[in-house]
Short mmCIF file of C-alpha atoms in Angstrom, two decimals:
data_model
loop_
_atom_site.label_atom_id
_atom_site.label_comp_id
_atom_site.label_asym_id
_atom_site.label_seq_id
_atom_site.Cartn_x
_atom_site.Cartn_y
_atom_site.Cartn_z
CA UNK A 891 -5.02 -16.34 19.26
CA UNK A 892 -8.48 -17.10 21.39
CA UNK A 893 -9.76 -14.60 23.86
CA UNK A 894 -8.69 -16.77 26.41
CA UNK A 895 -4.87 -16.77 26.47
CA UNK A 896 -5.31 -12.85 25.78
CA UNK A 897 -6.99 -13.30 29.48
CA UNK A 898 -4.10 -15.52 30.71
CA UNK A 899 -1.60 -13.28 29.59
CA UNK A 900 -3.20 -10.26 31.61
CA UNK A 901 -3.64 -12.28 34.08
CA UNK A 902 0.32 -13.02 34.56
CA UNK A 903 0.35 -9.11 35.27
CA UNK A 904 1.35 -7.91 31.75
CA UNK A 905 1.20 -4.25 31.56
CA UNK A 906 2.32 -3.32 27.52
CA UNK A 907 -0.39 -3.06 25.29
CA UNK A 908 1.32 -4.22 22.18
CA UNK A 909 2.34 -7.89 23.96
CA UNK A 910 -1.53 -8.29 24.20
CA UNK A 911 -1.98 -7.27 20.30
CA UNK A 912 1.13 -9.37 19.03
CA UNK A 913 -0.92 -12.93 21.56
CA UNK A 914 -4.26 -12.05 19.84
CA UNK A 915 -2.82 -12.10 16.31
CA UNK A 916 -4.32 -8.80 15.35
CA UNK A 917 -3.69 -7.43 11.98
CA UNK A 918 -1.89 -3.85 11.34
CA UNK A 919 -3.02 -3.55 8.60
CA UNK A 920 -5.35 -0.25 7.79
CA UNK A 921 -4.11 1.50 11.31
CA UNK A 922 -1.31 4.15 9.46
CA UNK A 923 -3.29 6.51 9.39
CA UNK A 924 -4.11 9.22 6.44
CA UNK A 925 -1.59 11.80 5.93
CA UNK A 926 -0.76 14.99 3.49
CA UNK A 927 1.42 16.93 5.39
CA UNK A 928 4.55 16.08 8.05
CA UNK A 929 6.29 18.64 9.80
CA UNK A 930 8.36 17.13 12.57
CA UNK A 931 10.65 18.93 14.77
CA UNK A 932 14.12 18.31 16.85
CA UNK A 933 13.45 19.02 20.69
CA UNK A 934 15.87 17.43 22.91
CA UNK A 935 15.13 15.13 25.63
CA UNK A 936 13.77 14.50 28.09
CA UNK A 937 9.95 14.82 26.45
CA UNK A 938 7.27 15.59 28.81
CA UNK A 939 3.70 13.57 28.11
CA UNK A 940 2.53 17.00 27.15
CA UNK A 941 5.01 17.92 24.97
CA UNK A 942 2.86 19.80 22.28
CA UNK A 943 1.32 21.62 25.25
CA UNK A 944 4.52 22.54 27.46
CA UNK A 945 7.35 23.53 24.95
CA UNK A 946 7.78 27.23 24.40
CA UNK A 947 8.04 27.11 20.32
CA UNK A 948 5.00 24.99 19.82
CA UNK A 949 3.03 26.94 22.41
CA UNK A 950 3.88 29.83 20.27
CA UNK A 951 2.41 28.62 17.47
CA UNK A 952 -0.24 26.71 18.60
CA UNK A 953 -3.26 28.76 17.77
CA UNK A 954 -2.04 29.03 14.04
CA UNK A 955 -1.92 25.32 13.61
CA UNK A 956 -5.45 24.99 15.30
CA UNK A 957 -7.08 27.33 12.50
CA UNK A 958 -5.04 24.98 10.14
CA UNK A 959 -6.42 22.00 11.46
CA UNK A 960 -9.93 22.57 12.45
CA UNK A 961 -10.59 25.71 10.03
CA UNK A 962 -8.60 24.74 6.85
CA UNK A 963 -8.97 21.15 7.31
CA UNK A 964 -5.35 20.71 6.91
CA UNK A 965 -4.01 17.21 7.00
CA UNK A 966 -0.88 17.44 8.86
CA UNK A 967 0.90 14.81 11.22
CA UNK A 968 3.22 16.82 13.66
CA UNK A 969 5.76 15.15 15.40
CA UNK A 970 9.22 15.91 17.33
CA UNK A 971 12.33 14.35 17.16
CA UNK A 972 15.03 13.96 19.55
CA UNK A 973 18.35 15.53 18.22
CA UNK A 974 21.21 13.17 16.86
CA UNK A 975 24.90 13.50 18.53
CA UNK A 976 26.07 12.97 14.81
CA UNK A 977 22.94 14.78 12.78
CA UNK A 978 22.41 17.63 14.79
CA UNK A 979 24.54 20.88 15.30
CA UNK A 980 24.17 22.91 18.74
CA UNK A 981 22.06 26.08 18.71
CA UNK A 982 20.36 25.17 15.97
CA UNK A 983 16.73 23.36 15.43
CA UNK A 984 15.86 20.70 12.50
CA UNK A 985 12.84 21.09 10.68
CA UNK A 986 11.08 18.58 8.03
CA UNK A 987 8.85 19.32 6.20
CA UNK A 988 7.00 16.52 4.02
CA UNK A 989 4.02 16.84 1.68
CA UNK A 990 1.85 15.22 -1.02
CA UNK A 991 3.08 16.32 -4.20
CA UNK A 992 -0.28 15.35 -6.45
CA UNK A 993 -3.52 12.98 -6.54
CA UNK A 994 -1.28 10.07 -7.57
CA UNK A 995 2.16 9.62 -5.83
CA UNK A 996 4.65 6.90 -4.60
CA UNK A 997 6.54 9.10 -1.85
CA UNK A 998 5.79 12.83 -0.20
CA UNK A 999 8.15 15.60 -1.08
CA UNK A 1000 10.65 16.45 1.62
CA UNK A 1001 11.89 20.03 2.42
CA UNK A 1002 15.07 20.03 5.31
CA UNK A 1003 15.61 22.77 7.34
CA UNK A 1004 17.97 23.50 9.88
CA UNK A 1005 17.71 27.48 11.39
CA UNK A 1006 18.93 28.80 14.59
CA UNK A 1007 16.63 27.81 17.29
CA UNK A 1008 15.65 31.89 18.06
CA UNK A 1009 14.11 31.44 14.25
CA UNK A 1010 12.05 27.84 14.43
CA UNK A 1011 8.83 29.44 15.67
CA UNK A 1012 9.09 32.31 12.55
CA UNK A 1013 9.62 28.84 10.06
CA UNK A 1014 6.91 27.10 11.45
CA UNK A 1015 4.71 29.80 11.34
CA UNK A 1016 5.45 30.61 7.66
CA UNK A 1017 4.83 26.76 6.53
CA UNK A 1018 2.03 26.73 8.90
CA UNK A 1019 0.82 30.74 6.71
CA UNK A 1020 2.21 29.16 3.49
CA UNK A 1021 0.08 25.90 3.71
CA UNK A 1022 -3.63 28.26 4.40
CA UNK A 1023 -2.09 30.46 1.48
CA UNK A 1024 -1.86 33.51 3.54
CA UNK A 1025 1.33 35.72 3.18
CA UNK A 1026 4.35 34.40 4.65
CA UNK A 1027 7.75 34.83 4.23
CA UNK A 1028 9.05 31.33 4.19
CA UNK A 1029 11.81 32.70 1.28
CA UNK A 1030 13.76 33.88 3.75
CA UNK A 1031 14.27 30.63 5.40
CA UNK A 1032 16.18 29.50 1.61
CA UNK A 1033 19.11 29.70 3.40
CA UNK A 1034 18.53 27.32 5.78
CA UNK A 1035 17.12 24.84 3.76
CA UNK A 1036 19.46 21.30 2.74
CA UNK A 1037 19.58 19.15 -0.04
CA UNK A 1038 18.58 16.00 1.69
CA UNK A 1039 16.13 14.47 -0.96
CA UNK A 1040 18.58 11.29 -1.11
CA UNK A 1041 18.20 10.93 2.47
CA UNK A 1042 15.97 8.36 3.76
CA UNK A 1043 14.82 8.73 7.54
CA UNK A 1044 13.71 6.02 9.57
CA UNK A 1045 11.79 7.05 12.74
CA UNK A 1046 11.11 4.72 15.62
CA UNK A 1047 9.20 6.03 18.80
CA UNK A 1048 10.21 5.49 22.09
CA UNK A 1049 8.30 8.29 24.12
CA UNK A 1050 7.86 6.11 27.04
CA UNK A 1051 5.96 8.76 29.10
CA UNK A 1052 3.36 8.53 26.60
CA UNK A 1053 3.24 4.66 27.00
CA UNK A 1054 6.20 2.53 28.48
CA UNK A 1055 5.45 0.03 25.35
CA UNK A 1056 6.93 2.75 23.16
CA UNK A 1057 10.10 2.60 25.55
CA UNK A 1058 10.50 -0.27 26.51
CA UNK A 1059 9.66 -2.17 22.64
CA UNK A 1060 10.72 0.75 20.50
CA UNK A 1061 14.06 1.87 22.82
CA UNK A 1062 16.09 -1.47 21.29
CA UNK A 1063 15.21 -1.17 17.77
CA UNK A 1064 15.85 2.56 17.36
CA UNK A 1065 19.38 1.37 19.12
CA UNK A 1066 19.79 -1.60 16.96
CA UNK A 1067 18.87 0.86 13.52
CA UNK A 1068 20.93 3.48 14.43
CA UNK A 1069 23.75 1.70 15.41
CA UNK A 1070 23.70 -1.49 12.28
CA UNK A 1071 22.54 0.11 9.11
CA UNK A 1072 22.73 4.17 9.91
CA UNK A 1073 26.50 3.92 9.55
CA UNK A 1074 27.08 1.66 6.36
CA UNK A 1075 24.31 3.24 4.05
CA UNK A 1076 27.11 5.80 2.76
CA UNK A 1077 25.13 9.07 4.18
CA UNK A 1078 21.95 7.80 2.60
CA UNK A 1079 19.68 6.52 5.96
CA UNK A 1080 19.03 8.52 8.70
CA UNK A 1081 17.79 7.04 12.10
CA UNK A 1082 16.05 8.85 14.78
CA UNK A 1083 13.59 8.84 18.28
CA UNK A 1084 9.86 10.22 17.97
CA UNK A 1085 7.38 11.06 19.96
CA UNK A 1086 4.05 9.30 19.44
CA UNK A 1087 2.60 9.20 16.33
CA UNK A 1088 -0.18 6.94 17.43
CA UNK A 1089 -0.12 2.83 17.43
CA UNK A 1090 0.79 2.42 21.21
CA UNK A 1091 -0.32 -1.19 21.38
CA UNK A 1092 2.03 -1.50 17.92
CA UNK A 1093 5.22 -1.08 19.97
CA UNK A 1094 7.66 -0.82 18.42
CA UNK A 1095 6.51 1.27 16.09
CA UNK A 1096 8.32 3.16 12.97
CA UNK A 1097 7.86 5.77 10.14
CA UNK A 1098 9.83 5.44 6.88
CA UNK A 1099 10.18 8.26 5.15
CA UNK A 1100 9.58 9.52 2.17
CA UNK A 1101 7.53 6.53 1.26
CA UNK A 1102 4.98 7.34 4.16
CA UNK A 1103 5.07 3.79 5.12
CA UNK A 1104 4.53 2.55 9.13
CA UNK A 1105 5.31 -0.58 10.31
CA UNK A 1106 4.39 -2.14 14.20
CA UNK A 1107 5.35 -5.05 16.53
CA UNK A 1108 9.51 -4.99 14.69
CA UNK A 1109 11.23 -7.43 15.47
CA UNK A 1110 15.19 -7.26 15.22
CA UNK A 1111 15.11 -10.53 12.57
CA UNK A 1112 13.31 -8.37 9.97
CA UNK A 1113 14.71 -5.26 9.83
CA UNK A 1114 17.29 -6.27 7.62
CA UNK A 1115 14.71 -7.12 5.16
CA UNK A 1116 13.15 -3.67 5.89
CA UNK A 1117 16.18 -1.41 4.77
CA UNK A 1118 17.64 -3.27 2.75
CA UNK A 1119 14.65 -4.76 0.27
CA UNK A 1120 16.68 -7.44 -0.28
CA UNK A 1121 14.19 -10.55 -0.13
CA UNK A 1122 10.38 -11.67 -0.80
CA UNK A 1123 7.75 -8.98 0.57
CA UNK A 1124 5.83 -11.60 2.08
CA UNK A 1125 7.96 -11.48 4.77
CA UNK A 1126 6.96 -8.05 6.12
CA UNK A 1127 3.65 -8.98 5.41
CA UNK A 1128 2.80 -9.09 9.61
CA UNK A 1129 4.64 -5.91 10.11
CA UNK A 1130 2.93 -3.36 7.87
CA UNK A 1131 0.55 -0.79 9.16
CA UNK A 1132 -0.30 0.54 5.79
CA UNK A 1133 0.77 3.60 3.66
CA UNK A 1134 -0.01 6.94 4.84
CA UNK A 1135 -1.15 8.09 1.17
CA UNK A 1136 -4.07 6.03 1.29
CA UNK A 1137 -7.47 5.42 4.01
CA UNK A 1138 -7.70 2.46 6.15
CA UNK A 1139 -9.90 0.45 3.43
CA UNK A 1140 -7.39 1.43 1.30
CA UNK A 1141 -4.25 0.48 2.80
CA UNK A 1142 -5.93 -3.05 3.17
CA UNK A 1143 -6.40 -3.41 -0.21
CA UNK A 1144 -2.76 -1.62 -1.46
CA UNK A 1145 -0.86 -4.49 0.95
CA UNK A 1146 -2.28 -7.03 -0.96
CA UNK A 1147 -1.10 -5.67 -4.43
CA UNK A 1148 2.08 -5.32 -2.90
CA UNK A 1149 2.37 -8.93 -2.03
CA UNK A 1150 1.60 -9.65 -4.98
CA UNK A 1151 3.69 -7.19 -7.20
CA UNK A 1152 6.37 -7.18 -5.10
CA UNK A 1153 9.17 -4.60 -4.02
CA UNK A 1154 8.60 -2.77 -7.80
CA UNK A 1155 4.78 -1.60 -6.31
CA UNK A 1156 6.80 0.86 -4.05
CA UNK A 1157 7.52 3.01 -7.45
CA UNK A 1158 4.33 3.10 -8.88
CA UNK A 1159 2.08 6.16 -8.31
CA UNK A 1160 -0.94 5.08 -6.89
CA UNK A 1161 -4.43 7.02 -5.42
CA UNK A 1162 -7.20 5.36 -3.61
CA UNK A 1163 -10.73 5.86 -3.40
CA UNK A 1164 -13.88 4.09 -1.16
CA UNK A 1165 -16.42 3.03 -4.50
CA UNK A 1166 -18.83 1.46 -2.14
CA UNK A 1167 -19.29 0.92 2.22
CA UNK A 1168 -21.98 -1.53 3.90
CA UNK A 1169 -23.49 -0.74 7.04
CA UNK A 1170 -21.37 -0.16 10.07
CA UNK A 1171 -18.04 -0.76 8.01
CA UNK A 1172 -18.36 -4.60 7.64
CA UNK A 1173 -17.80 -4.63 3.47
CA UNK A 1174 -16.05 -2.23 1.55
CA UNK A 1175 -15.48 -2.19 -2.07
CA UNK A 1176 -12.17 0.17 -3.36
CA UNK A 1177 -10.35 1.30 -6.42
CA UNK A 1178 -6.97 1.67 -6.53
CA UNK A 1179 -5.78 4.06 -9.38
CA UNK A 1180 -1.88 3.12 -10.58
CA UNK A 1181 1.17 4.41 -13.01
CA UNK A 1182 4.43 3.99 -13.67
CA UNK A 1183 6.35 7.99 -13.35
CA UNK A 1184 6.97 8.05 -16.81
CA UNK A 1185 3.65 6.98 -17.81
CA UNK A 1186 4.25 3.76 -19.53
CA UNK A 1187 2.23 1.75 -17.29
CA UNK A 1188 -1.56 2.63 -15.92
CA UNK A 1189 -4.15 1.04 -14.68
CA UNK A 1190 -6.16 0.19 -11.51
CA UNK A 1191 -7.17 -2.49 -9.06
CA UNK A 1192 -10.55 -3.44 -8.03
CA UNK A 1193 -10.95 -5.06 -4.43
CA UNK A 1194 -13.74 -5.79 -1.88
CA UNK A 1195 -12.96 -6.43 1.61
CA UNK A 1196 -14.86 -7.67 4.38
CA UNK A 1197 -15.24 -8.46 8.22
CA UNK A 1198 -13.49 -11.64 8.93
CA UNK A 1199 -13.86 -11.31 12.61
CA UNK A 1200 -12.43 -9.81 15.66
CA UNK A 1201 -9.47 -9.53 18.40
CA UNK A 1202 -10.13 -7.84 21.39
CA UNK A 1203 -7.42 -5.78 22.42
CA UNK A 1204 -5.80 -3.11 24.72
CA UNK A 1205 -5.05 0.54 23.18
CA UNK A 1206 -2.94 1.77 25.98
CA UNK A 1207 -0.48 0.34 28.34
CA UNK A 1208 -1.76 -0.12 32.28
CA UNK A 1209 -1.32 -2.08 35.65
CA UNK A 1210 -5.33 -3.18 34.61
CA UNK A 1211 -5.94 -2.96 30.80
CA UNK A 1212 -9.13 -3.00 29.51
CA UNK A 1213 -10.07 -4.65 26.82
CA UNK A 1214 -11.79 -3.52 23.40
CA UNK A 1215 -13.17 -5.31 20.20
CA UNK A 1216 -11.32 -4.71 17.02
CA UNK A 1217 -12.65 -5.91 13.69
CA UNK A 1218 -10.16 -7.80 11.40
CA UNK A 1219 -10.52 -7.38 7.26
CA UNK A 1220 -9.91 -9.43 4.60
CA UNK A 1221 -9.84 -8.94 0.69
CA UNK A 1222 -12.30 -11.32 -0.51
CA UNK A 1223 -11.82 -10.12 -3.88
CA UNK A 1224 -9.03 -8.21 -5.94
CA UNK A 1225 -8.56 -7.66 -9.78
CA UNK A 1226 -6.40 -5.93 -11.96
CA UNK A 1227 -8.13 -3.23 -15.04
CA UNK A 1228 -5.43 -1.95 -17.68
#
C-alpha cells in the first residue's frame, strides 16, 4: 500500500499501530523473534504496564534472571498469563516451562507446573539455578509438576496498558478461541491472555505452543484454518511471524519451505544457520538443515534473500504516531540438497 494512504489513514485520527501495518502491506515475516527458553507465569488481572517491575514474585527474583540474561546469555522469553476460570485452581500459581530440546527440533519441550503460590518464587528460582547449572532443588517441585505434553496452548495478548492495539485487536480473538475451539478439542487446546511478547503493531498477536510458532494481524476467518490444519498453508501465508527456533533470515527462508511442503514441514526437525550477510542486511544467503524424527529423511535447503523494498510503519500505538522505515525480504532463490 503507497506511503500515501498510510498518511491518509493517520490523518483520519487512527491511533493503533497494527491498522497502519495491516494499510501498508508489511510482511511478518522474520519478526518472531529467537527463542530457547519460555517460562510464563499465571498472575491475575488487572496487569500493570510494569508488570515485571511491580509484582512481588518477579521482583523477588529479578536479580537471578538478570545474571541469566546478561551474564549467562540465556535465551529466555518470560511472559505472564492471566488465570483461566476453568484451567486454574485458587491459591495456587501455573508455571510453564518450555525449552529447546537439541540443535535440530520441530517443537520445544514443555514442563507444567502448578505449586501453591507461597512456593512460585522458590520454582522459579530453581529453573532460573537449574538453567546456569548451579545447585537447585527443582526435584522437589516433582510433585507439582502435570502431564500436559498433549496439551496444546494457544496464547493471544491483550495487555492493553502496554498498547490499546493489543486490547482492543487481540481482546476478540482470545474471546472467539477460547470460547469456539477450547471446548470441542476433547482437553487437547488450551486458550489463554498474555502480556506482551513484543509485535504491538501485529495486533492481534498469538503464540502457539509447543511448535514456537507466532502469528499477527488474525483475523476471525482464519483461525479455523489455524487450529484445525485442515486446508492449503498458503492461506496463513499473511499471518505468520515466523518460528521461534530459527533467526529472522531464517524464518524468511523456513516460510517458504513450508508453503511449499505443506502442513507435513511442521514435523520435520529443522536448524538454521546465516552462510553469508551483505552490507547493512540487504542480501542474505541461509541453510536450512532438515530430518524426519526417525531419521528416514535428511537433507537441507539452500536460500538467498534480499531487500525488495520498504513500508514505513508505526511500532507503538499513539494520538500522533511516528513513522519508521522497515525493509521487506524476499527469497530470490531456494533449493533443496538430499
Amino acid at each position: 500500500m503507497p506511503t500515501q494512504y498510510v498518511k491518509e489513514l493517520l490523518a483520519r485520527d487512527c491511533r493503533f499501530c497494527s491498522l497502519v501495518s495491516k494499510a501498508n502491506g508489511e510482511d511478518l515475516i522474520g519478526t518472531a523473534g529467537t527463542c530457547e527458553h519460555w517460562l510464563i507465569m499465571e498472575v491475575p488481572q488487572p496487569w500493570p504496564q510494569e508488570i515485571f517491575q511491580e509484582n512481588p514474585i518477579i521482583k523477588s527474583v529479578i536479580g537471578l534472571f538478570q545474571e541469566l540474561i546478561f551474564q549467562h546469555g540465556v535465551n529466555l522469553k518470560p511472559i505472564i498469563i492471566a488465570p483461566d476460570r476453568e484451567y486454574s485452581y485458587p491459591g495456587f500459581t501455573r508455571i510453564f516451562y518450555y525449552y529447546r530440546p537439541g540443535k535440530l527440533f520441530s517443537q520445544f519441550e514443555k514442563q507444567e507446573f502448578v505449586v501453591p503460590e507461597s512456593k512460585a518464587a522458590d520454582l522459579l528460582t530453581a529453573i532460573f539455578q537449574q538453567l546456569i547449572q548451579q545447585p537447585n532443588n527443582l526435584s522437589q517441585f516433582q510433585q507439582y509438576q502435570q502431564q500436559t505434553s498433549h496439551i496444546r496452548e494457544l496464547m493471544v495478548c491483550t495487555h492493553a496498558q502496554v498498547d490499546v492495539a493489543c486490547g482492543r485487536f487481540g481482546t476478540p480473538i482470545y474471546r472467539q478461541l477460547r470460547k469456539e475451539y477450547a471446548p470441542i478439542s476433547n482437553g487437547k487446546l488450551r486458550v489463554w491472555q498474555t502480556t506482551h511478547f513484543g509485535g504491538h503493531q501485529f495486533a492481534p498477536t498469538l503464540i502457539d505452543l509447543p511448535s514456537g510458532c507466532l502469528w499477527g494481524h488474525l483475523e476471525p476467518d482464519i483461525l479455523d484454518l489455524l487450529v484445525q490444519r485442515n486446508g492449503s498453508v498458503s492461506g496463513l501465508r499473511e499471518y505468520y511471524r515466523g518460528w521461534t527456533g530459527l533467526s529472522k533470515f531464517e524464518q524468511i527462508v523456513e516460510r517458504e519451505i513450508w508453503i511449499k511442503s505443506g502442513w507435513s514441514w511442521v514435523n520435520y526437525l529443522k536448524a538454521g544457520k546465516i552462510v553469508a550477510m551483505g552490507k547493512d542486511g540487504d542480501w542474505a544467503e541461509i541453510q536450512i538443515d532438515f530430518a524426519l524424527p526417525d531419521g528416514s529423511i535428511s537433507g537441507a535447503y539452500e536460500a538467498k534473500i534480499e531487500v525488495c523494498g520498504e513500508v514505513m510503519s508505526a511500532f507503538n500505538s499513539a494520538k500522533e504516531m511516528e513513522l519508521e522505515a522497515v525493509k521487506q525480504y524476499r527469497v530470490s532463490h531456494l533449493v533443496k540438497v538430499e
